[in-house]
PDB file of C-alpha atoms and ligand atoms in Angstrom:
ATOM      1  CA  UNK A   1       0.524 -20.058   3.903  1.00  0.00           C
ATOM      2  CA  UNK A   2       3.362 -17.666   4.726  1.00  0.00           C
ATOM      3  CA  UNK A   3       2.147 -16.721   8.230  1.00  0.00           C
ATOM      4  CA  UNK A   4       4.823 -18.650  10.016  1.00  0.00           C
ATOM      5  CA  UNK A   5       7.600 -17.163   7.624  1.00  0.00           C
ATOM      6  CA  UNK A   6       6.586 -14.180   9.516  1.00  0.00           C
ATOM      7  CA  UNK A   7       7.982 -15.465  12.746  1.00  0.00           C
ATOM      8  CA  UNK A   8      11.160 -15.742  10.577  1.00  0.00           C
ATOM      9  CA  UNK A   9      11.384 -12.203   9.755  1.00  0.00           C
ATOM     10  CA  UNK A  10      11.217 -11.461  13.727  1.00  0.00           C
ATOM     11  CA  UNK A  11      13.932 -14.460  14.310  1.00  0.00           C
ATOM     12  CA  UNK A  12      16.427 -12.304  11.635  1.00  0.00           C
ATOM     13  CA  UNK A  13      16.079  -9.295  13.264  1.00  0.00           C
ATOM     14  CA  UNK A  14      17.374 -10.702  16.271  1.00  0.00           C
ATOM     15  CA  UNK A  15      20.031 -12.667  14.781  1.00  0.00           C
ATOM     16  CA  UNK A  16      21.363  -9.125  12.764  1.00  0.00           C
ATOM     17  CA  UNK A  17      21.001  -7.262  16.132  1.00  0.00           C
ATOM     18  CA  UNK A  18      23.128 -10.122  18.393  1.00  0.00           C
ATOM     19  CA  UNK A  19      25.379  -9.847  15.366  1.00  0.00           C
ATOM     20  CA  UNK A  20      25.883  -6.091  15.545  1.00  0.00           C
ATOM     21  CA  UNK A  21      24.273  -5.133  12.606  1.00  0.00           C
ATOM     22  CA  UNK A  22      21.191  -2.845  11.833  1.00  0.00           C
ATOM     23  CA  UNK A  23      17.798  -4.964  10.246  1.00  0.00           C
ATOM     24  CA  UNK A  24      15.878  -3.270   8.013  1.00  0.00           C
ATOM     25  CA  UNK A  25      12.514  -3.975   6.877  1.00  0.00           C
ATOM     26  CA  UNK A  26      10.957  -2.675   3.921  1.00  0.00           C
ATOM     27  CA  UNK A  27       7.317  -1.795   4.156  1.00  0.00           C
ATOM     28  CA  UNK A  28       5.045  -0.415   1.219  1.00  0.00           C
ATOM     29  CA  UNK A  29       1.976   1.265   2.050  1.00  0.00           C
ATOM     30  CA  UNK A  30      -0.886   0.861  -0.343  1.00  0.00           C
ATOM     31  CA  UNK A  31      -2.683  -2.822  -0.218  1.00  0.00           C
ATOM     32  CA  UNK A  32       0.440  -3.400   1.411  1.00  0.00           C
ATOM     33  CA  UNK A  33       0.234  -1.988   5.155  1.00  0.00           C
ATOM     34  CA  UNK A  34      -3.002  -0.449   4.293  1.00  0.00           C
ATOM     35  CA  UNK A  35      -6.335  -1.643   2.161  1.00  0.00           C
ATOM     36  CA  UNK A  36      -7.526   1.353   0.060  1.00  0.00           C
ATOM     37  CA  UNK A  37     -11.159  -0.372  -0.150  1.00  0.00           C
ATOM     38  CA  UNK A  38     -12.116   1.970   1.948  1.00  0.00           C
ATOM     39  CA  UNK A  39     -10.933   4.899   0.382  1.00  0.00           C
ATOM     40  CA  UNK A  40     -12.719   3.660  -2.906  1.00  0.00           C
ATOM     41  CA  UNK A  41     -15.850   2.835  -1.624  1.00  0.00           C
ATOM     42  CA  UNK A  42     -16.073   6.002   0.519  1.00  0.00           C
ATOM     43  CA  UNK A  43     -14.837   8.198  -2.891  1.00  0.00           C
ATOM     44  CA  UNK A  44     -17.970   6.763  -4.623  1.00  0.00           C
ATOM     45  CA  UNK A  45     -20.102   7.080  -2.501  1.00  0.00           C
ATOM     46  CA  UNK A  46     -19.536  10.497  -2.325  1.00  0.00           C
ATOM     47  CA  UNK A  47     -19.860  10.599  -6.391  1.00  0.00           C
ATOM     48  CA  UNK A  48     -22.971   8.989  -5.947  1.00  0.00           C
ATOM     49  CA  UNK A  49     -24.110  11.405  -2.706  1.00  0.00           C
ATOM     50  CA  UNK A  50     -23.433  14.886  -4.745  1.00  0.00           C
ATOM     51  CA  UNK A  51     -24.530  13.226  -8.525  1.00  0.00           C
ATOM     52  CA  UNK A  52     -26.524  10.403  -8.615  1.00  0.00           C
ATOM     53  CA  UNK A  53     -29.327  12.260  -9.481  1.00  0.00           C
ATOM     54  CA  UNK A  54     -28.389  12.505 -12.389  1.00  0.00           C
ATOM     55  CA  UNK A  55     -27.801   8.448 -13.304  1.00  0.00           C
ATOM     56  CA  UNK A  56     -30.851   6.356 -12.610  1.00  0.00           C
ATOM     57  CA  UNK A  57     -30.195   3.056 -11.080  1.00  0.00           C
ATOM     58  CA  UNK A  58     -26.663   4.114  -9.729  1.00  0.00           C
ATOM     59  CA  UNK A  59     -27.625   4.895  -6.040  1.00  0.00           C
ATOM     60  CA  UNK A  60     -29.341   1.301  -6.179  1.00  0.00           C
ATOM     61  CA  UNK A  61     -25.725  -0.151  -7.365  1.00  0.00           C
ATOM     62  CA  UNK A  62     -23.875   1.869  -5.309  1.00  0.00           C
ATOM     63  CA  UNK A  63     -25.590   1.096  -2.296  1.00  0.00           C
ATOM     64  CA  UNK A  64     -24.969  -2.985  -2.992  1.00  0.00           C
ATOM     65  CA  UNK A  65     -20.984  -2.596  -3.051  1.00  0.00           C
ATOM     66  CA  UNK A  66     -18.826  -3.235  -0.076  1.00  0.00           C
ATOM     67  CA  UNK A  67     -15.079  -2.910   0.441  1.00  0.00           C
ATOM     68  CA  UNK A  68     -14.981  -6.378  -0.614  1.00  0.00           C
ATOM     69  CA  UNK A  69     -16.153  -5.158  -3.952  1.00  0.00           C
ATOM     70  CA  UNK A  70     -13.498  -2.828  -4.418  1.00  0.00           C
ATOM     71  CA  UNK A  71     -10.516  -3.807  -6.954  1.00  0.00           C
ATOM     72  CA  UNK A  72      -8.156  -1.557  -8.753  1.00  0.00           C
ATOM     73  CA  UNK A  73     -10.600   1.023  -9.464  1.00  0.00           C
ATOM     74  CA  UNK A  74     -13.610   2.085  -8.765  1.00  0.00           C
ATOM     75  CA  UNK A  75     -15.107   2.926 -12.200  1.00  0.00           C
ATOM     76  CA  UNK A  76     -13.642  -0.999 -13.376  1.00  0.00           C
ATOM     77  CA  UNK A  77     -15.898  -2.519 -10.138  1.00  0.00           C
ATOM     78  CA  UNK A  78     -19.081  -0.387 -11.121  1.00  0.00           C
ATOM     79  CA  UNK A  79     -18.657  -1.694 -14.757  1.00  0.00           C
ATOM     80  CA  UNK A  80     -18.395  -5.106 -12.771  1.00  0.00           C
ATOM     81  CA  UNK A  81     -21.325  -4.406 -11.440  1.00  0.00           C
ATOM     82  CA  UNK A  82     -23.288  -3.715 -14.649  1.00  0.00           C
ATOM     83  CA  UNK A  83     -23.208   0.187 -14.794  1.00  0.00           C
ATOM     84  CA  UNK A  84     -21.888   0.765 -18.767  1.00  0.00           C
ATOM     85  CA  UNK A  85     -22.592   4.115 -19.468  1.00  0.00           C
ATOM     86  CA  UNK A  86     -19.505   5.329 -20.476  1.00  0.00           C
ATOM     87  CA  UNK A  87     -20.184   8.880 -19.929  1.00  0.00           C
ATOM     88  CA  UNK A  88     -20.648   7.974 -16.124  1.00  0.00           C
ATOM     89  CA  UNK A  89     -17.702   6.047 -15.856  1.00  0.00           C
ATOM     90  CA  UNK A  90     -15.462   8.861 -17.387  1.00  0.00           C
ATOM     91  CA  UNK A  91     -16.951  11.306 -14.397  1.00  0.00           C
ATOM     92  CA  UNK A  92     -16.732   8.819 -11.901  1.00  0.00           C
ATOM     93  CA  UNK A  93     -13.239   7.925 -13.228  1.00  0.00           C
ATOM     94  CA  UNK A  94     -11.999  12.064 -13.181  1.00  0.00           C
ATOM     95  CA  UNK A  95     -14.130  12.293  -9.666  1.00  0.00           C
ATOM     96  CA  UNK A  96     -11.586   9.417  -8.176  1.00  0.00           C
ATOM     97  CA  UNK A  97      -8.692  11.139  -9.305  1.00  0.00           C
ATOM     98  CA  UNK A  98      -9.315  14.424  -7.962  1.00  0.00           C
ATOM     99  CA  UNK A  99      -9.713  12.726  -3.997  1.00  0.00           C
ATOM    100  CA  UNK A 100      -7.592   9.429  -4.205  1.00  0.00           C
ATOM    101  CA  UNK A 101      -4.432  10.858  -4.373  1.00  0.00           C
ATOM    102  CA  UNK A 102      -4.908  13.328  -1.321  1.00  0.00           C
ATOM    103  CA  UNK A 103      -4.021  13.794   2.361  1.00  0.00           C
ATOM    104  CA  UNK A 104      -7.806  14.209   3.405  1.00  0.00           C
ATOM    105  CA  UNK A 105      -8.998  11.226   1.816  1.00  0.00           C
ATOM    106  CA  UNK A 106      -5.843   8.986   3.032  1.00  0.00           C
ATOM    107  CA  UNK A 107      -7.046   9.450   6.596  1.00  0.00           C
ATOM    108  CA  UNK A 108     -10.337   6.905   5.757  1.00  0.00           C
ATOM    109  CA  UNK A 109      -8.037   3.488   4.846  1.00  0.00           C
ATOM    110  CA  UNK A 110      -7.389   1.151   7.476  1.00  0.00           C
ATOM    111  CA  UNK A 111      -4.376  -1.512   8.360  1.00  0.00           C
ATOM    112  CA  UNK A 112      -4.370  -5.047   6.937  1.00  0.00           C
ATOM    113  CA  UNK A 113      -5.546  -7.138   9.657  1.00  0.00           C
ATOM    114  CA  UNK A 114      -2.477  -7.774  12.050  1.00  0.00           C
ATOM    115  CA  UNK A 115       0.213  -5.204  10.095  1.00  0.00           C
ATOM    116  CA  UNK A 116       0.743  -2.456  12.716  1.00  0.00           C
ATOM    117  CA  UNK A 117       1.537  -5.318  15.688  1.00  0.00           C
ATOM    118  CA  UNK A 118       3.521  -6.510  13.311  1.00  0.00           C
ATOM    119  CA  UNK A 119       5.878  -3.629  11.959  1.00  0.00           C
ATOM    120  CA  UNK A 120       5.124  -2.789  15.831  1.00  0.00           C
ATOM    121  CA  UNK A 121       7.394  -6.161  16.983  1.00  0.00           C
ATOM    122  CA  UNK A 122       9.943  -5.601  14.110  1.00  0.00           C
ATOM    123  CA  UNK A 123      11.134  -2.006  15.319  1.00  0.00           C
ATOM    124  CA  UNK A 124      10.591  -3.153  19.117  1.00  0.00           C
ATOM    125  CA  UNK A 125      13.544  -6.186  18.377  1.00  0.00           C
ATOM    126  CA  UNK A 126      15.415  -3.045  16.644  1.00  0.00           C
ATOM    127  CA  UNK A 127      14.774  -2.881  13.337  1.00  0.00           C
ATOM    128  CA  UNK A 128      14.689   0.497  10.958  1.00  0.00           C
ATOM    129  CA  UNK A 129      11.370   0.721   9.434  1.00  0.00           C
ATOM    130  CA  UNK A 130      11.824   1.779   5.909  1.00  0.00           C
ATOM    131  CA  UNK A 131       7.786   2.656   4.565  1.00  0.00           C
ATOM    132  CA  UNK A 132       8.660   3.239   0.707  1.00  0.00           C
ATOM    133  CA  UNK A 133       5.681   4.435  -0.556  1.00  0.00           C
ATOM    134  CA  UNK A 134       4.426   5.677  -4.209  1.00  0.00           C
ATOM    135  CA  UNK A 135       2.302   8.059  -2.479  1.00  0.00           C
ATOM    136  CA  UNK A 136       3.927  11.569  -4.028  1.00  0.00           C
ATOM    137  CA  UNK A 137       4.815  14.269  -1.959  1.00  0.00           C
ATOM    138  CA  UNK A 138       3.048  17.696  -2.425  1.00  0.00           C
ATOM    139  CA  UNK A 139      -0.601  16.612  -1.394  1.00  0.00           C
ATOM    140  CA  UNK A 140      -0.345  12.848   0.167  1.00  0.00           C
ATOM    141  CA  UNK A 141       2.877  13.350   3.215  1.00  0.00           C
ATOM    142  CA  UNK A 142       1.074  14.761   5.984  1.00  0.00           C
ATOM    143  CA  UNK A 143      -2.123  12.661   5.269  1.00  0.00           C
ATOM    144  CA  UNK A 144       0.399   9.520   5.262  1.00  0.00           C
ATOM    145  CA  UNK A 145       2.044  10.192   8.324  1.00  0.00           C
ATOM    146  CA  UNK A 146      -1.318  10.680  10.004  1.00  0.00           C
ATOM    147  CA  UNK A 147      -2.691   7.762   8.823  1.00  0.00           C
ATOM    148  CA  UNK A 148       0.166   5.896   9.918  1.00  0.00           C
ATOM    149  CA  UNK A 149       0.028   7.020  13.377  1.00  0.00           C
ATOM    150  CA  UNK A 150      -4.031   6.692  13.377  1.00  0.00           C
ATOM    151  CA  UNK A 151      -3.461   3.007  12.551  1.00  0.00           C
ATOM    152  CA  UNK A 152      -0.709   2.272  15.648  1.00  0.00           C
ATOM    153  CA  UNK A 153       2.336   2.082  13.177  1.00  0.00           C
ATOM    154  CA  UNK A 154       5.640   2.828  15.302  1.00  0.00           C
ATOM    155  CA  UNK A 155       6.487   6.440  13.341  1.00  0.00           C
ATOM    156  CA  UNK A 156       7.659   9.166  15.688  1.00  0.00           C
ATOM    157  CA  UNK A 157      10.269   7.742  17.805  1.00  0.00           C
ATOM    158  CA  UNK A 158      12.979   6.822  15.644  1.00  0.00           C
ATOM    159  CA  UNK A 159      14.480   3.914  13.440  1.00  0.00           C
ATOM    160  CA  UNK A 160      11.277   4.705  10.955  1.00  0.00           C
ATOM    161  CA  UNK A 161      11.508   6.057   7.790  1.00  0.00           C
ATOM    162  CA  UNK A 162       8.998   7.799   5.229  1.00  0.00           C
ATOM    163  CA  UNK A 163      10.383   7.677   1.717  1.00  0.00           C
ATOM    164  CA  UNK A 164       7.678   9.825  -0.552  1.00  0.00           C
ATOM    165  CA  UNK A 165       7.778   9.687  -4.486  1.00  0.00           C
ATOM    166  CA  UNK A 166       9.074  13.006  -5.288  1.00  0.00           C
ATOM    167  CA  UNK A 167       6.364  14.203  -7.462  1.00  0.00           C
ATOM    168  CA  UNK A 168       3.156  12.290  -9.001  1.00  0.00           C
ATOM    169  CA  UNK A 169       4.544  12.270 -12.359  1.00  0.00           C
ATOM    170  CA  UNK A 170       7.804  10.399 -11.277  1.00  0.00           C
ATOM    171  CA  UNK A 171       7.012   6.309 -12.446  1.00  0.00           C
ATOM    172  CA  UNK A 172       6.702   4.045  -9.120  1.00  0.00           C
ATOM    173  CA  UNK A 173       8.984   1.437 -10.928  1.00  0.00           C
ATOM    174  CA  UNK A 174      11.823   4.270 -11.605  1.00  0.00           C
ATOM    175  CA  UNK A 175      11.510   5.155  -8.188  1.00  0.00           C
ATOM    176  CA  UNK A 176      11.283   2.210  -6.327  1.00  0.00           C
ATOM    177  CA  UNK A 177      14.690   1.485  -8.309  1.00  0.00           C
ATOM    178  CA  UNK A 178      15.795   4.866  -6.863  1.00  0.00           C
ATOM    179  CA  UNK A 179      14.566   3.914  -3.391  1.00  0.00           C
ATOM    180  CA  UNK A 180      17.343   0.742  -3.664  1.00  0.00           C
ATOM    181  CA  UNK A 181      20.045   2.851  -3.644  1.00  0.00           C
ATOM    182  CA  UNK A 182      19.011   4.700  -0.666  1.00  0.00           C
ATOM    183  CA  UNK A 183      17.902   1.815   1.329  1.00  0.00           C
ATOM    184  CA  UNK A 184      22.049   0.662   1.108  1.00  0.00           C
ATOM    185  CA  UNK A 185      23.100   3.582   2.414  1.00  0.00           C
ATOM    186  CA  UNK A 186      22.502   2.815   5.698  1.00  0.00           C
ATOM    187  CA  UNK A 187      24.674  -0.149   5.196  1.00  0.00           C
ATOM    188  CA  UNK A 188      22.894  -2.165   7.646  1.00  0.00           C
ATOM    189  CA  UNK A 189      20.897  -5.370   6.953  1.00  0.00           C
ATOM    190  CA  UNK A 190      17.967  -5.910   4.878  1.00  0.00           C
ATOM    191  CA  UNK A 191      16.011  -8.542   7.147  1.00  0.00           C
ATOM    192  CA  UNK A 192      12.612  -8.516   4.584  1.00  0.00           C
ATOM    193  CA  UNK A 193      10.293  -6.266   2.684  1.00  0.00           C
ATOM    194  CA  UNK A 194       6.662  -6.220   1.750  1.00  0.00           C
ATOM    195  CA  UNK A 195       5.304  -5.431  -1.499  1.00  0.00           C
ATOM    196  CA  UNK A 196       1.481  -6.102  -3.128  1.00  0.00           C
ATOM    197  CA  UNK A 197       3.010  -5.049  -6.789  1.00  0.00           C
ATOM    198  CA  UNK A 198       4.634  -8.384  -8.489  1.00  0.00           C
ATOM    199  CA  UNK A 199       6.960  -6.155 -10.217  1.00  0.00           C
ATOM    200  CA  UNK A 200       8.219  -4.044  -7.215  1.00  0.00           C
ATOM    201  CA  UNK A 201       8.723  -7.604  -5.676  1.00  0.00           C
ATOM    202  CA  UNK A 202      10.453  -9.042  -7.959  1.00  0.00           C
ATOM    203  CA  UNK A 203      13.083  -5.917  -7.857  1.00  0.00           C
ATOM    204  CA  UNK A 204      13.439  -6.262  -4.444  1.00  0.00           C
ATOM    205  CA  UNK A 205      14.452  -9.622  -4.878  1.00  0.00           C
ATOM    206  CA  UNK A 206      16.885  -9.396  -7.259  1.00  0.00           C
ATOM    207  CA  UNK A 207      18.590  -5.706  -5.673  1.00  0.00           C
ATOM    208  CA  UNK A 208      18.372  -8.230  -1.686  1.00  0.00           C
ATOM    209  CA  UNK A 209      18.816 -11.546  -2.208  1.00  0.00           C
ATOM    210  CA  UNK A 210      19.347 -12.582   0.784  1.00  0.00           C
ATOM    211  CA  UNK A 211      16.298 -11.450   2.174  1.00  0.00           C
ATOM    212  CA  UNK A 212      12.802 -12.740   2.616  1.00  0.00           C
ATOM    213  CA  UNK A 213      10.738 -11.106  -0.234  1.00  0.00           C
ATOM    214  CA  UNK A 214       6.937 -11.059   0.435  1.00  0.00           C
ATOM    215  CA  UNK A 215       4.039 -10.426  -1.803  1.00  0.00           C
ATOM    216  CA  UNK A 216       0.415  -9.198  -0.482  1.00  0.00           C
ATOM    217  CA  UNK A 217      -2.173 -11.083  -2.267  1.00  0.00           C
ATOM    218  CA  UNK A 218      -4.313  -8.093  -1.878  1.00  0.00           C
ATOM    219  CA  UNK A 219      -4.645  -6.428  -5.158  1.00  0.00           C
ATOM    220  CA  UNK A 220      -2.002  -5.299  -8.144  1.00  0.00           C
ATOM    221  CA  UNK A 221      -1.713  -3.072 -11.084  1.00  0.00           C
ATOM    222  CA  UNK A 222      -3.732  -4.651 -13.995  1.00  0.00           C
ATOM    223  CA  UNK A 223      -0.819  -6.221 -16.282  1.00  0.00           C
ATOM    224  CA  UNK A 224       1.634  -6.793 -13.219  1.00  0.00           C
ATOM    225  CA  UNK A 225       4.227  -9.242 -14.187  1.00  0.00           C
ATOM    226  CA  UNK A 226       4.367 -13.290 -12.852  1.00  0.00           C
ATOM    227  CA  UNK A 227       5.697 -13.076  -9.936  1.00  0.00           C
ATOM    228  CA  UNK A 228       9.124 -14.360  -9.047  1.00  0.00           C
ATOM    229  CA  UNK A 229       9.058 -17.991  -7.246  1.00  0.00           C
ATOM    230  CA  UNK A 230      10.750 -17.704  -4.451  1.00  0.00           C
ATOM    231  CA  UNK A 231       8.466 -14.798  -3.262  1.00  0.00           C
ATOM    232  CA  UNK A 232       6.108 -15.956   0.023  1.00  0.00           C
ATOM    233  CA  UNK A 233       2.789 -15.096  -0.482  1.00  0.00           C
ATOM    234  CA  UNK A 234       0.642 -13.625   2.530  1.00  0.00           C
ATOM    235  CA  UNK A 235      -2.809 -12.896   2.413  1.00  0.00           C
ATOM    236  CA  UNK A 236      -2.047 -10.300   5.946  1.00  0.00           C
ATOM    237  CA  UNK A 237       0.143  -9.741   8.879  1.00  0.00           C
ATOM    238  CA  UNK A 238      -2.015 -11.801  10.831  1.00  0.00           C
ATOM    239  CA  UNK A 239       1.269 -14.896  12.584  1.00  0.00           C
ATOM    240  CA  UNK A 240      -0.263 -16.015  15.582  1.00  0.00           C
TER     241      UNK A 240
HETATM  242 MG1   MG B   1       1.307  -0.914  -2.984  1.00  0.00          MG
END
């Protein structure tokens, strides 16, 4: 699909560099670099480990689900999955929120297949990594940046960038609009950027347009808007 588009992105970077200018590339981080599946499945299973005593049958459905299962959140797949006792999806629902949004449980996703080579060749050719991340800081930064490094992506050693959300109650779209203004300060080239949320996208496309705009088909915010068509549409980082 958009796999050899990829190759593009690499081709830019070189052209901007011969050129004397700086590429930048634009990664996100959830379902973007990383697949939270893991962190979801794991984050139920551990509701199910300390309470499922308590809810006959859910250790049974529980025990079924695989990352592939997991979509947006967890206590939406279990109702997928024919649990509808609404009392256990409200615990389930406040258990999730306590651990997703933490530095502990951060450490348990893993890369989408082929993304740290690839953000890997895009700051060896010279590009400035720019990971722009909803993630909030004051419980998630130090979880990120050892996540990142657990995974392979290039972090320590310069041209990379870790832009938090300043707090958790801050809107992603707000800040993502913020995130624009900082991304032109450096005043060098944006070469690409990588986005799962139509919305965020679609921003990015309309704040860069020269740039290639790509959208994970991973998974989005229920009620994400159509995305833009010009937008190339990747499945992973996987180019050959
Ligand atoms: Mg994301």
């Amino acid at each position: 699909m958009g796999a050899h588009r990829l190759h593009e992105v690499l081709a830019k970077i070189d052209s901007a560099c011969a050129a004397g200018r700086l590429p930048i590339v634009v990664f996100d981080l959830d379902s973007t670099l990383f697949t939270t599946a893991p962190r979801n499945l794991k984050i139920l299973q551990a509701y199910a480990h300390a309470h499922g005593v308590r809810w006959p049958g859910l250790a049974e459905v529980v025990a079924r689900l695989s990352c592939d299962d997991m979509g947006w959140n967890i206590h939406e797949d279990l109702r997928r999955f024919g649990v509808s006792d609404q009392a256990l999806l409200d615990e389930v629902k406040a258990f999730w929120f306590e651990r997703f949004f933490t530095d502990e449980w951060l450490l348990v996703d893993e890369p989408v297949p082929g993304a740290p080579e690839f953000a890997l060749a895009c700051h060896a050719r010279g590009a400035l990594l720019y990971y722009l991340t909803g993630r909030h800081v004051g419980g998630m930064e130090i979880g990120t940046v050892r996540s990142l490094r657990q995974c392979g992506f290039p972090f320590w050693r310069g041209r990379c960038v870790l832009h938090l959300k300043p707090s958790f109650e801050m809107g992603d779209a707000a800040f993502k609009d913020d995130a624009v203004h900082d991304i032109r300060s450096y005043k060098g080239e944006i070469v690409a950027t990588f986005e799962n949320e139509p919305g965020n996208a679609n921003m990015f496309s309309r704040a860069f347009p020269e740039a290639l705009h790509f959208l994970l088909d991973t998974i989005h915010s229920p009620g994400a808007p159509a995305p833009d068509a010009k937008l190339v549409h990747i499945d992973d980082f996987r180019h050959g």
